[in-house]
CSV table of C-alpha atoms in Angstrom, one decimal:
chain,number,residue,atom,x,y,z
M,507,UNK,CA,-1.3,-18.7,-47.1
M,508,UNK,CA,0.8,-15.9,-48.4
M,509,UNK,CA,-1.6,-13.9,-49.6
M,510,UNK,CA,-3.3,-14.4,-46.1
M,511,UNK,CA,-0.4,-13.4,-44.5
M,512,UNK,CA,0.1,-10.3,-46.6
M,513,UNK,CA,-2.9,-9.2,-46.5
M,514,UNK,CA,-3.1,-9.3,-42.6
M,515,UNK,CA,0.4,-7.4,-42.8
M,516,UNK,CA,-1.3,-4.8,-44.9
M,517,UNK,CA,-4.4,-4.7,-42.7
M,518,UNK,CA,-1.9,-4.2,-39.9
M,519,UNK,CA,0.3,-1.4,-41.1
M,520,UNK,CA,-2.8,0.5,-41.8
M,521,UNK,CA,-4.4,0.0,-38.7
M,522,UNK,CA,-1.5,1.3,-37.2
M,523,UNK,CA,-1.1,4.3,-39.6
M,524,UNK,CA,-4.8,5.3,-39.1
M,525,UNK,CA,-4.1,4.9,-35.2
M,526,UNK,CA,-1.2,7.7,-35.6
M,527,UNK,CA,-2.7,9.5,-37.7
M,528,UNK,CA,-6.1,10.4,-35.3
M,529,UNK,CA,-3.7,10.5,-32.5
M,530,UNK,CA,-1.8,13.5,-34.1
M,531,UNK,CA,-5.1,15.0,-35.1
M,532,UNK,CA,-6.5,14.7,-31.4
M,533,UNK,CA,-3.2,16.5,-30.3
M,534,UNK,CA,-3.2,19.4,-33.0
M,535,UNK,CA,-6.8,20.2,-32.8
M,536,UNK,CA,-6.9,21.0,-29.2
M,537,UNK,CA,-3.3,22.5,-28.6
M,538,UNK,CA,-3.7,25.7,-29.2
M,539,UNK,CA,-7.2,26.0,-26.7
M,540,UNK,CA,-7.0,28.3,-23.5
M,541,UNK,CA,-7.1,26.2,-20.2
M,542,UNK,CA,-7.5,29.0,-18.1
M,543,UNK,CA,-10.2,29.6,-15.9
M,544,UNK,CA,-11.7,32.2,-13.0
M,545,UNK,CA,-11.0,30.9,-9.7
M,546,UNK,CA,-12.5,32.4,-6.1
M,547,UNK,CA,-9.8,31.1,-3.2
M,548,UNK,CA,-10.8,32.3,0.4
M,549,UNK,CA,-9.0,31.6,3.7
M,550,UNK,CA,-11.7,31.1,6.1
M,551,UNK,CA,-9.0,30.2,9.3
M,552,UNK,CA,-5.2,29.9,9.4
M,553,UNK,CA,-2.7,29.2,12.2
M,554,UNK,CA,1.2,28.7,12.8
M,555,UNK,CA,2.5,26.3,15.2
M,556,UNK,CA,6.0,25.3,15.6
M,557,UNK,CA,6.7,21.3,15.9
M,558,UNK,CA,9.0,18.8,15.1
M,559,UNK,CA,8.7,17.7,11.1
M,560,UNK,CA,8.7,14.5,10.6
M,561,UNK,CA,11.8,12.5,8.9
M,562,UNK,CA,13.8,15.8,9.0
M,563,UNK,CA,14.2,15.6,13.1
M,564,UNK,CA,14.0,19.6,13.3
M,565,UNK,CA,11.2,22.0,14.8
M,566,UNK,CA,9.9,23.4,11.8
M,567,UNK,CA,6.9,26.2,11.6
M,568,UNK,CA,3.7,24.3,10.5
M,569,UNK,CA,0.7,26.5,9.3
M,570,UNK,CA,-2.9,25.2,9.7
M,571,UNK,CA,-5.4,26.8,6.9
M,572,UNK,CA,-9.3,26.3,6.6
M,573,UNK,CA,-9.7,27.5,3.2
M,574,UNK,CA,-13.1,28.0,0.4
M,575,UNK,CA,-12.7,27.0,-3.3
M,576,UNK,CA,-15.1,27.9,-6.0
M,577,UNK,CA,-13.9,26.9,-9.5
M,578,UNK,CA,-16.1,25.6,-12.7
M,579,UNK,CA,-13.4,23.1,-14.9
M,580,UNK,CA,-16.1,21.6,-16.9
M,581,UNK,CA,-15.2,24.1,-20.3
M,582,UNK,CA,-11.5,23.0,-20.0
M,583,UNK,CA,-11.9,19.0,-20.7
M,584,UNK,CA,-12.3,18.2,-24.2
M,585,UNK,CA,-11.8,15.0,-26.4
M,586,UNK,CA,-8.2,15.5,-25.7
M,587,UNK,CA,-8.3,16.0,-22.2
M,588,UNK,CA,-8.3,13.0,-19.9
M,589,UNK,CA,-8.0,14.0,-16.5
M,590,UNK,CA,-7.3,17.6,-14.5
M,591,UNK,CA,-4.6,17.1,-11.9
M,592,UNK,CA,-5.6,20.5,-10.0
M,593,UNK,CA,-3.6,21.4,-6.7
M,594,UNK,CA,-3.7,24.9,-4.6
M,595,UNK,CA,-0.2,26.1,-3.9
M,596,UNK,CA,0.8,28.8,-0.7
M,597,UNK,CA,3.8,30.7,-2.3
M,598,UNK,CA,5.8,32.9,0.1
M,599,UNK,CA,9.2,34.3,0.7
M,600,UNK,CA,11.2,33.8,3.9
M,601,UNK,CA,15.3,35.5,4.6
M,602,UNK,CA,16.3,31.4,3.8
M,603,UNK,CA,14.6,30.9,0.6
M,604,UNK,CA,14.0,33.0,-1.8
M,605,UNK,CA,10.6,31.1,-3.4
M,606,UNK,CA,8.9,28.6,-1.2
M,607,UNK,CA,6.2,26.4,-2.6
M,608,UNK,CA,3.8,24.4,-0.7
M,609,UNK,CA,1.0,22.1,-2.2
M,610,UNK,CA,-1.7,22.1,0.4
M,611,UNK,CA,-4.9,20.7,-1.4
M,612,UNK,CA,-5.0,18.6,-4.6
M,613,UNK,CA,-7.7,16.8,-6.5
M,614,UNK,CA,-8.1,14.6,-9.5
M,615,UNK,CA,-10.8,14.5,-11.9
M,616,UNK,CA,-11.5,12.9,-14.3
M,617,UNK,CA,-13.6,13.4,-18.3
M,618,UNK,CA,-17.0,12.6,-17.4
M,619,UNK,CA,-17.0,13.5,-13.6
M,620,UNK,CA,-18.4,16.2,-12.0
M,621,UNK,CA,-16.3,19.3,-12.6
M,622,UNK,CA,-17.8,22.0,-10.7
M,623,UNK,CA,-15.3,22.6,-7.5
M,624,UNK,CA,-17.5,24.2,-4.4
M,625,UNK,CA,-15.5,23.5,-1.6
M,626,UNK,CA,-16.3,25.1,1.6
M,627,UNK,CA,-14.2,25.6,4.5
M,628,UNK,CA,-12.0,22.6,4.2
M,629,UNK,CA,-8.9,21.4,5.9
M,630,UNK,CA,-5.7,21.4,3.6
M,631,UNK,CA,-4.9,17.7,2.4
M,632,UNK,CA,-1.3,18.4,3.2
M,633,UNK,CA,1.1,19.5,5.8
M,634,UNK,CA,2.3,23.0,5.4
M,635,UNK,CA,5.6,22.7,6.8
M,636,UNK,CA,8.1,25.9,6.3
M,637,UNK,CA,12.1,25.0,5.9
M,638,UNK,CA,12.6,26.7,9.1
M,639,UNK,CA,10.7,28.6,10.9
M,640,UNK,CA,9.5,31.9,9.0
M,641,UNK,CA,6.0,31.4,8.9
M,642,UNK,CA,4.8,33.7,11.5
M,643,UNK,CA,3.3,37.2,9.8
M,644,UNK,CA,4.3,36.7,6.1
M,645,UNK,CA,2.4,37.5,3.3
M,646,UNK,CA,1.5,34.2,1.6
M,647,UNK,CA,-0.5,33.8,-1.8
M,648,UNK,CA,-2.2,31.1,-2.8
M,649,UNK,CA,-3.3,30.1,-6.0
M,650,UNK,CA,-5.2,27.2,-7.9
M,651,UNK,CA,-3.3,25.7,-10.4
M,652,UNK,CA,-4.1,22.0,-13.3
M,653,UNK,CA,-2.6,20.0,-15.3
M,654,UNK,CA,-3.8,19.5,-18.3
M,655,UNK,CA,-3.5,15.7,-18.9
M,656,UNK,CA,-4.2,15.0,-22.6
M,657,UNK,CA,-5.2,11.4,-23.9
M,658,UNK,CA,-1.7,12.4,-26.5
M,659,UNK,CA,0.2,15.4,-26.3
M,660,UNK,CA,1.8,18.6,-24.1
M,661,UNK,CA,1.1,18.1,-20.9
M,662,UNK,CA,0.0,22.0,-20.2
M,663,UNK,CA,0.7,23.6,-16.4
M,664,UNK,CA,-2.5,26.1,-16.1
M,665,UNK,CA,-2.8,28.9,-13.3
M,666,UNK,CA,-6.3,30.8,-12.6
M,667,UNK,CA,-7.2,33.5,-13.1
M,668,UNK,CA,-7.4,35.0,-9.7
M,669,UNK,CA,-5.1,34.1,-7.0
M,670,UNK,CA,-5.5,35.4,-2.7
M,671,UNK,CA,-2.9,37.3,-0.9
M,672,UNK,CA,-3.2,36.5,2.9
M,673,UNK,CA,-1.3,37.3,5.4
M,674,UNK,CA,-0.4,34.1,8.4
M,675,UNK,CA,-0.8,35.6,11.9
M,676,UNK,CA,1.8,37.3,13.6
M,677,UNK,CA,2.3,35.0,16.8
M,678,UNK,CA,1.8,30.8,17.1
M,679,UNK,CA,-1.7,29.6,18.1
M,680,UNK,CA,-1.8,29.1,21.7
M,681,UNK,CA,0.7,31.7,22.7
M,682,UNK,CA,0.2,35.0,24.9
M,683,UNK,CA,-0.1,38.2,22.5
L,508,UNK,CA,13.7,-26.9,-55.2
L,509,UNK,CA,12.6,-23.3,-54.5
L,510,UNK,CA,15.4,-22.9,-51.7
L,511,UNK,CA,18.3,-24.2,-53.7
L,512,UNK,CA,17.6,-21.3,-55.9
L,513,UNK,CA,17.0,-19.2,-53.4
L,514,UNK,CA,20.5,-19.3,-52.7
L,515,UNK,CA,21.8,-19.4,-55.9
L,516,UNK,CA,20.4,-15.9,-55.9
L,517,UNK,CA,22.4,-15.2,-52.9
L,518,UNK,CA,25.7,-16.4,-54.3
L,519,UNK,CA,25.2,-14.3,-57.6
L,520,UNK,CA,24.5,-10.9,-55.3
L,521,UNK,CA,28.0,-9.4,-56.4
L,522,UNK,CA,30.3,-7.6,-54.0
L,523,UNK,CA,29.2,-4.3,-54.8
L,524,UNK,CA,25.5,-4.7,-54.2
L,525,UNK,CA,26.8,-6.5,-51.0
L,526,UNK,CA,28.1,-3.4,-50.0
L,527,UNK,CA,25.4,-1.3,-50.9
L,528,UNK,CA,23.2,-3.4,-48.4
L,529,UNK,CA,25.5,-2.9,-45.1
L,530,UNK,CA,25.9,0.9,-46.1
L,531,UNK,CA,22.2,1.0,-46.7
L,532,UNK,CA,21.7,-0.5,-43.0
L,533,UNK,CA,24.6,1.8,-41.6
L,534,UNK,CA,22.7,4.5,-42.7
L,535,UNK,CA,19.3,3.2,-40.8
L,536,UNK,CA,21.4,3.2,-37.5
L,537,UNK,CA,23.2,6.3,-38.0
L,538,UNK,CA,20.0,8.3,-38.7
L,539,UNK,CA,18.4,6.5,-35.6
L,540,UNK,CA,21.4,7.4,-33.4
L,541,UNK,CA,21.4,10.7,-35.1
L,542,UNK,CA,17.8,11.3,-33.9
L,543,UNK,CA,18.2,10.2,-30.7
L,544,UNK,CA,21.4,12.4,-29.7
L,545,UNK,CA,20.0,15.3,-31.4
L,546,UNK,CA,16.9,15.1,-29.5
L,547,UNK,CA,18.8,15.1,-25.9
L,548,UNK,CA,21.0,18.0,-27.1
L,549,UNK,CA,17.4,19.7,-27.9
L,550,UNK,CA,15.7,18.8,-25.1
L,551,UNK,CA,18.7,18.9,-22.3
L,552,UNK,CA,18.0,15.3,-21.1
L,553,UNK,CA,20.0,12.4,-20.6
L,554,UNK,CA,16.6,10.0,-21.7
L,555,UNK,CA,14.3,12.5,-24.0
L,556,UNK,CA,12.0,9.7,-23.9
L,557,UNK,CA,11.5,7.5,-21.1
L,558,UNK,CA,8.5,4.5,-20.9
L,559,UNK,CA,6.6,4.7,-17.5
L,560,UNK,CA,7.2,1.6,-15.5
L,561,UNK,CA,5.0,1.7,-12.5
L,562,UNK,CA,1.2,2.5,-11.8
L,563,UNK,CA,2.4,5.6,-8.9
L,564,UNK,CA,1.2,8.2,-11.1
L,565,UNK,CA,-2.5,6.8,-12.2
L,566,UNK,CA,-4.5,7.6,-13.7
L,567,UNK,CA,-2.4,10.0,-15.3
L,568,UNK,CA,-0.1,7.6,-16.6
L,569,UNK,CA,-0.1,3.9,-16.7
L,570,UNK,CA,2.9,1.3,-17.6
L,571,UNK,CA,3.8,1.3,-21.0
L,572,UNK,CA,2.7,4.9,-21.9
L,573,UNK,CA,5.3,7.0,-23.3
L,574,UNK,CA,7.2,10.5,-22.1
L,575,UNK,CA,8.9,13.3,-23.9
L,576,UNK,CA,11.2,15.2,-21.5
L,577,UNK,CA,12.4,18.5,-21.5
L,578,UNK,CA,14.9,19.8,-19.5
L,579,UNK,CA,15.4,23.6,-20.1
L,580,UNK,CA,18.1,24.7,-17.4
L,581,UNK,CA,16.6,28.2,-17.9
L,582,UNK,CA,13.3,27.5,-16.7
L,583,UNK,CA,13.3,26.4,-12.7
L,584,UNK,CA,11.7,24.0,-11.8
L,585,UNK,CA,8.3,24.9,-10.1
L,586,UNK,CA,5.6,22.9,-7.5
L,587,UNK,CA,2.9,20.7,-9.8
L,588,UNK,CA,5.4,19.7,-12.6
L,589,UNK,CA,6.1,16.2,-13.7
L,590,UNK,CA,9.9,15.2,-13.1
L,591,UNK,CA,12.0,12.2,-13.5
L,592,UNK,CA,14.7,11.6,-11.2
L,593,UNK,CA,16.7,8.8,-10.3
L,594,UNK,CA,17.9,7.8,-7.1
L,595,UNK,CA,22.1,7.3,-5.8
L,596,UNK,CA,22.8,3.6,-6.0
L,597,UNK,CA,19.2,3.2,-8.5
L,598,UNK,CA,19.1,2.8,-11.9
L,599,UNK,CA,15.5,3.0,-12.3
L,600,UNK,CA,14.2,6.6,-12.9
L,601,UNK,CA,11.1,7.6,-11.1
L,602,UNK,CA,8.3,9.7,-12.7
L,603,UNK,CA,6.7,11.7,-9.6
L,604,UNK,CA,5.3,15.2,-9.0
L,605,UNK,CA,6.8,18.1,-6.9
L,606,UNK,CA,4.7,19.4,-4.5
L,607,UNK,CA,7.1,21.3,-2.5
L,608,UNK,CA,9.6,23.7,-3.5
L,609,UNK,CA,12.6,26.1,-1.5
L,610,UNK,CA,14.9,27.8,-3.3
L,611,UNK,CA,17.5,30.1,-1.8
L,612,UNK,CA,18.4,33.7,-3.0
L,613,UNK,CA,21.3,32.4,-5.0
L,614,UNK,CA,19.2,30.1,-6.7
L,615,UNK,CA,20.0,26.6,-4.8
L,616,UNK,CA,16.6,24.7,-5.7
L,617,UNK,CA,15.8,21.3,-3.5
L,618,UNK,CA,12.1,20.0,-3.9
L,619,UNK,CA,9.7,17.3,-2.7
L,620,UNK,CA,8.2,14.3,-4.7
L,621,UNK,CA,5.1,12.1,-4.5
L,622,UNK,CA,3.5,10.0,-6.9
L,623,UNK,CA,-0.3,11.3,-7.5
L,624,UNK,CA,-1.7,7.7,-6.9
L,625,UNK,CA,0.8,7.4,-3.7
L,626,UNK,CA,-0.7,8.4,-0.1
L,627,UNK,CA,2.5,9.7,1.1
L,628,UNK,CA,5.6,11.9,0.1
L,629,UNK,CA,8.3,10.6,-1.3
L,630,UNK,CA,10.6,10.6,1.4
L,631,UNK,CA,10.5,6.7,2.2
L,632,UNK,CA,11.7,6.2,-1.7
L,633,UNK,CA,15.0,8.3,-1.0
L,634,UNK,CA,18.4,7.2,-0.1
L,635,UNK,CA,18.4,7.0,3.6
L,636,UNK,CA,19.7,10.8,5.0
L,637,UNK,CA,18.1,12.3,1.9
L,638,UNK,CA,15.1,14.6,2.3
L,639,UNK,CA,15.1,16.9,-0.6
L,640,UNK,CA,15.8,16.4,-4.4
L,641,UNK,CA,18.2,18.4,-6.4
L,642,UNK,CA,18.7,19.6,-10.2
L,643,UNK,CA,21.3,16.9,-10.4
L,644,UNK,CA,19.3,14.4,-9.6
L,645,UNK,CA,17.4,15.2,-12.6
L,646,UNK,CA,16.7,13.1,-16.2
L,647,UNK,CA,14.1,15.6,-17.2
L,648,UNK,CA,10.6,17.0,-16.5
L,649,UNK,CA,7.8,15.7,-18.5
L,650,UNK,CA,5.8,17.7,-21.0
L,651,UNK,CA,4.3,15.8,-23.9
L,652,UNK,CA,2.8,12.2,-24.1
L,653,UNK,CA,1.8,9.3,-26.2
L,654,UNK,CA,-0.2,6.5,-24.2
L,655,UNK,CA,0.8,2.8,-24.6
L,656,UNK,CA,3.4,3.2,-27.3
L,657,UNK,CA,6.0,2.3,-24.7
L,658,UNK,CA,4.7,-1.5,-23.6
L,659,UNK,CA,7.1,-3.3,-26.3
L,660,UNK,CA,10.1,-2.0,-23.6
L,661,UNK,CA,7.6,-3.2,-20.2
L,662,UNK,CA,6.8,-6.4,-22.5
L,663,UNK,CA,10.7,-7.1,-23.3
L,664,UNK,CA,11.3,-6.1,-19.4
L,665,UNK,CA,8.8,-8.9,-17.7
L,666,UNK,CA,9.8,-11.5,-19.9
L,667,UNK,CA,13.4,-11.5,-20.1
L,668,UNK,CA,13.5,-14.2,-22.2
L,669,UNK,CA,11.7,-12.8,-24.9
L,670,UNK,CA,14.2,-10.1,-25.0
L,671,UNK,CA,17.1,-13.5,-26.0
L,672,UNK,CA,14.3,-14.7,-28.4
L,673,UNK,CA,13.1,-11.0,-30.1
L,674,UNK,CA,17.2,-10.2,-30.6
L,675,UNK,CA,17.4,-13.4,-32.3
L,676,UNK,CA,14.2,-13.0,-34.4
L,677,UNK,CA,15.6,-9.5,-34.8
L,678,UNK,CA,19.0,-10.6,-37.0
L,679,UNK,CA,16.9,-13.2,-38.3
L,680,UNK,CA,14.9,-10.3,-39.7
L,681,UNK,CA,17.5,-8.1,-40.9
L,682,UNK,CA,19.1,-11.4,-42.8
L,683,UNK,CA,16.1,-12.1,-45.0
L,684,UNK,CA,15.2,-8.4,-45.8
L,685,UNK,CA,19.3,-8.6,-47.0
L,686,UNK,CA,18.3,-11.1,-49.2
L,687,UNK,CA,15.4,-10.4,-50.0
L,688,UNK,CA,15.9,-7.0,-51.5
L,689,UNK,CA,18.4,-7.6,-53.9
């Protein structure tokens, strides 16, 4: 019984040293890699409307984008990397806020999935809602960005390569020039 | 038999060797404290490591995987990183990406959480009134992980009274390697 029991603590320990051990490996080996990648963004159709945000009980401007994506992840993932949380941001200034950040569009994918991104004029997931209403004619740029998600280690924030400068319409849809 | 002398052993561990032991296991808890203040003076967080308790940010994360936090006050925080941020009136910190961001020219941030695995914002989470969070509200934003490390704390958290029973086996523990040792 005790030599059972001290074997099985042995057997344990080591198990659990070996575990940490390949863990650390997995993390050093692939920490130093470059995530980036080129990235083709296009706005195919984009809007500004002015309506009531919802929860915040104010008329806020509200932009309305058709956009392209053409992106190729599949040399990023390696044994380390788990999953790619990718999400397109619309950066912009207005006379409020000095840096505005909107996510518009994310997707998740996973080691082992398809990771060739060909997206063609498609809606934005998410609302585009300014904080206020500065939307109308300003310069926004919009850029395709992941996170690295490893199966043990730094969790790595990765821009493109390329990024678009567009510029939103001068005027809300619907309104006399 | 074997226990008498067992402690007969005990009784013949002399006062200095005695001592020796608690300054041994003052040292253990010292370095352990010393670790764990030195990493949030490193780091800039409260909780340099938290454990994540709910399945909002799958598959990412999952309960019981573990988080090292940074909070560098230099570094703004930016749309498509990983905070942790706890609610007025809440204990429990919530581990949730931003997805929108406003700052003002004098450099005022507020930002917009939502769980990747969650359909919505985060705007039904917040205390009632609130729309935005702030630095303040801040533990730390997370930049390394270790998966399932953390499931001793979610185990000890669902079963409550394991937590009465482990603290018990715990001293129990400490007590025999005392004695053991010598």
């Amino acid at each position: 019984m005790n030599t059972f029991l001290s074997r099985l603590n042995t057997l344990f320990a080591f198990s659990i040293s070996v575990v940490a051990a390949v863990t650390f490996a997995c993390f050093l080996t692939t920490h130093f890699l470059d995530y980036t990648q080129d990235v083709e963004i296009e706005v195919k159709k984009a809007i500004v409307k002015n309506m009531e945000e919802f929860y915040v009980g104010e008329k806020h401007d509200l932009g309305h984008l058709r956009f392209s994506l053409k992106a190729n992840m599949t040399p990023v993932f390696n044994w380390n990397c788990k999953e790619l949380f990718l999400y397109l941001m619309a950066e912009y200034e207005t006379p409020r806020n000095k840096i505005n950040q909107v996510v518009l569009w994310d997707k998740i994918i996973n080691r082992g999935e398809n990771a060739v991104l060909d997206l063609k004029k498609v809606h934005a997931k998410y609302y585009f809602f300014d904080d206020g209403s500065e939307l109308r004619g300003k310069n926004i740029t919009l850029s395709l960005h992941w996170n690295v998600i490893p199966n043990a280690g730094y969790l790595w924030r990765v821009k493109g390569r390329q990024d678009l400068g567009y510029t939103l319409p001068d005027s809300y849809a619907g309104s006399r020039v | 038999n074997i226990k008498m002398e067992m402690f007969d052993d005990f009784k013949r561990m002399n006062k200095r060797q005695v001592y020796y032991q608690v300054l041994n296991f003052g040292m253990i808890i010292a370095s352990a404290l010393m670790i764990w203040k030195g990493m949030m003076v490193a780091t800039g967080s409260e909780s340099p490591i938290v454990v994540v308790l709910s399945g909002s940010m799958e598959p990412a994360f999952y309960r019981g995987d573990l988080l090292f936090l940074g909070n560098d006050r230099s570094d703004p925080i930016r749309a498509g990183e990983i905070v942790v941020f706890k609610i007025e009136g809440r204990d429990i910190p919530i581990v949730h990406r931003v997805i929108k961001v406003h700052e003002t020219h004098e450099g005022k941030i507020k930002f917009l959480t939502k769980g990747d695995n969650n359909e919505v914002d985060d705007r039904g989470l917040y205390k009632p009134g609130q729309l935005w969070v702030e630095k303040h509200h801040v533990v730390g934003r997370a930049r390394g992980f270790v998966p399932y490390v953390g499931m001793v704390t979610i185990i000890m958290n669902d079963y409550p009274k394991l937590k009465a029973f482990n603290s018990v086996i715990l001293n129990l523990l400490i007590l025999l390697i005392f004695v053991l040792r010598q």
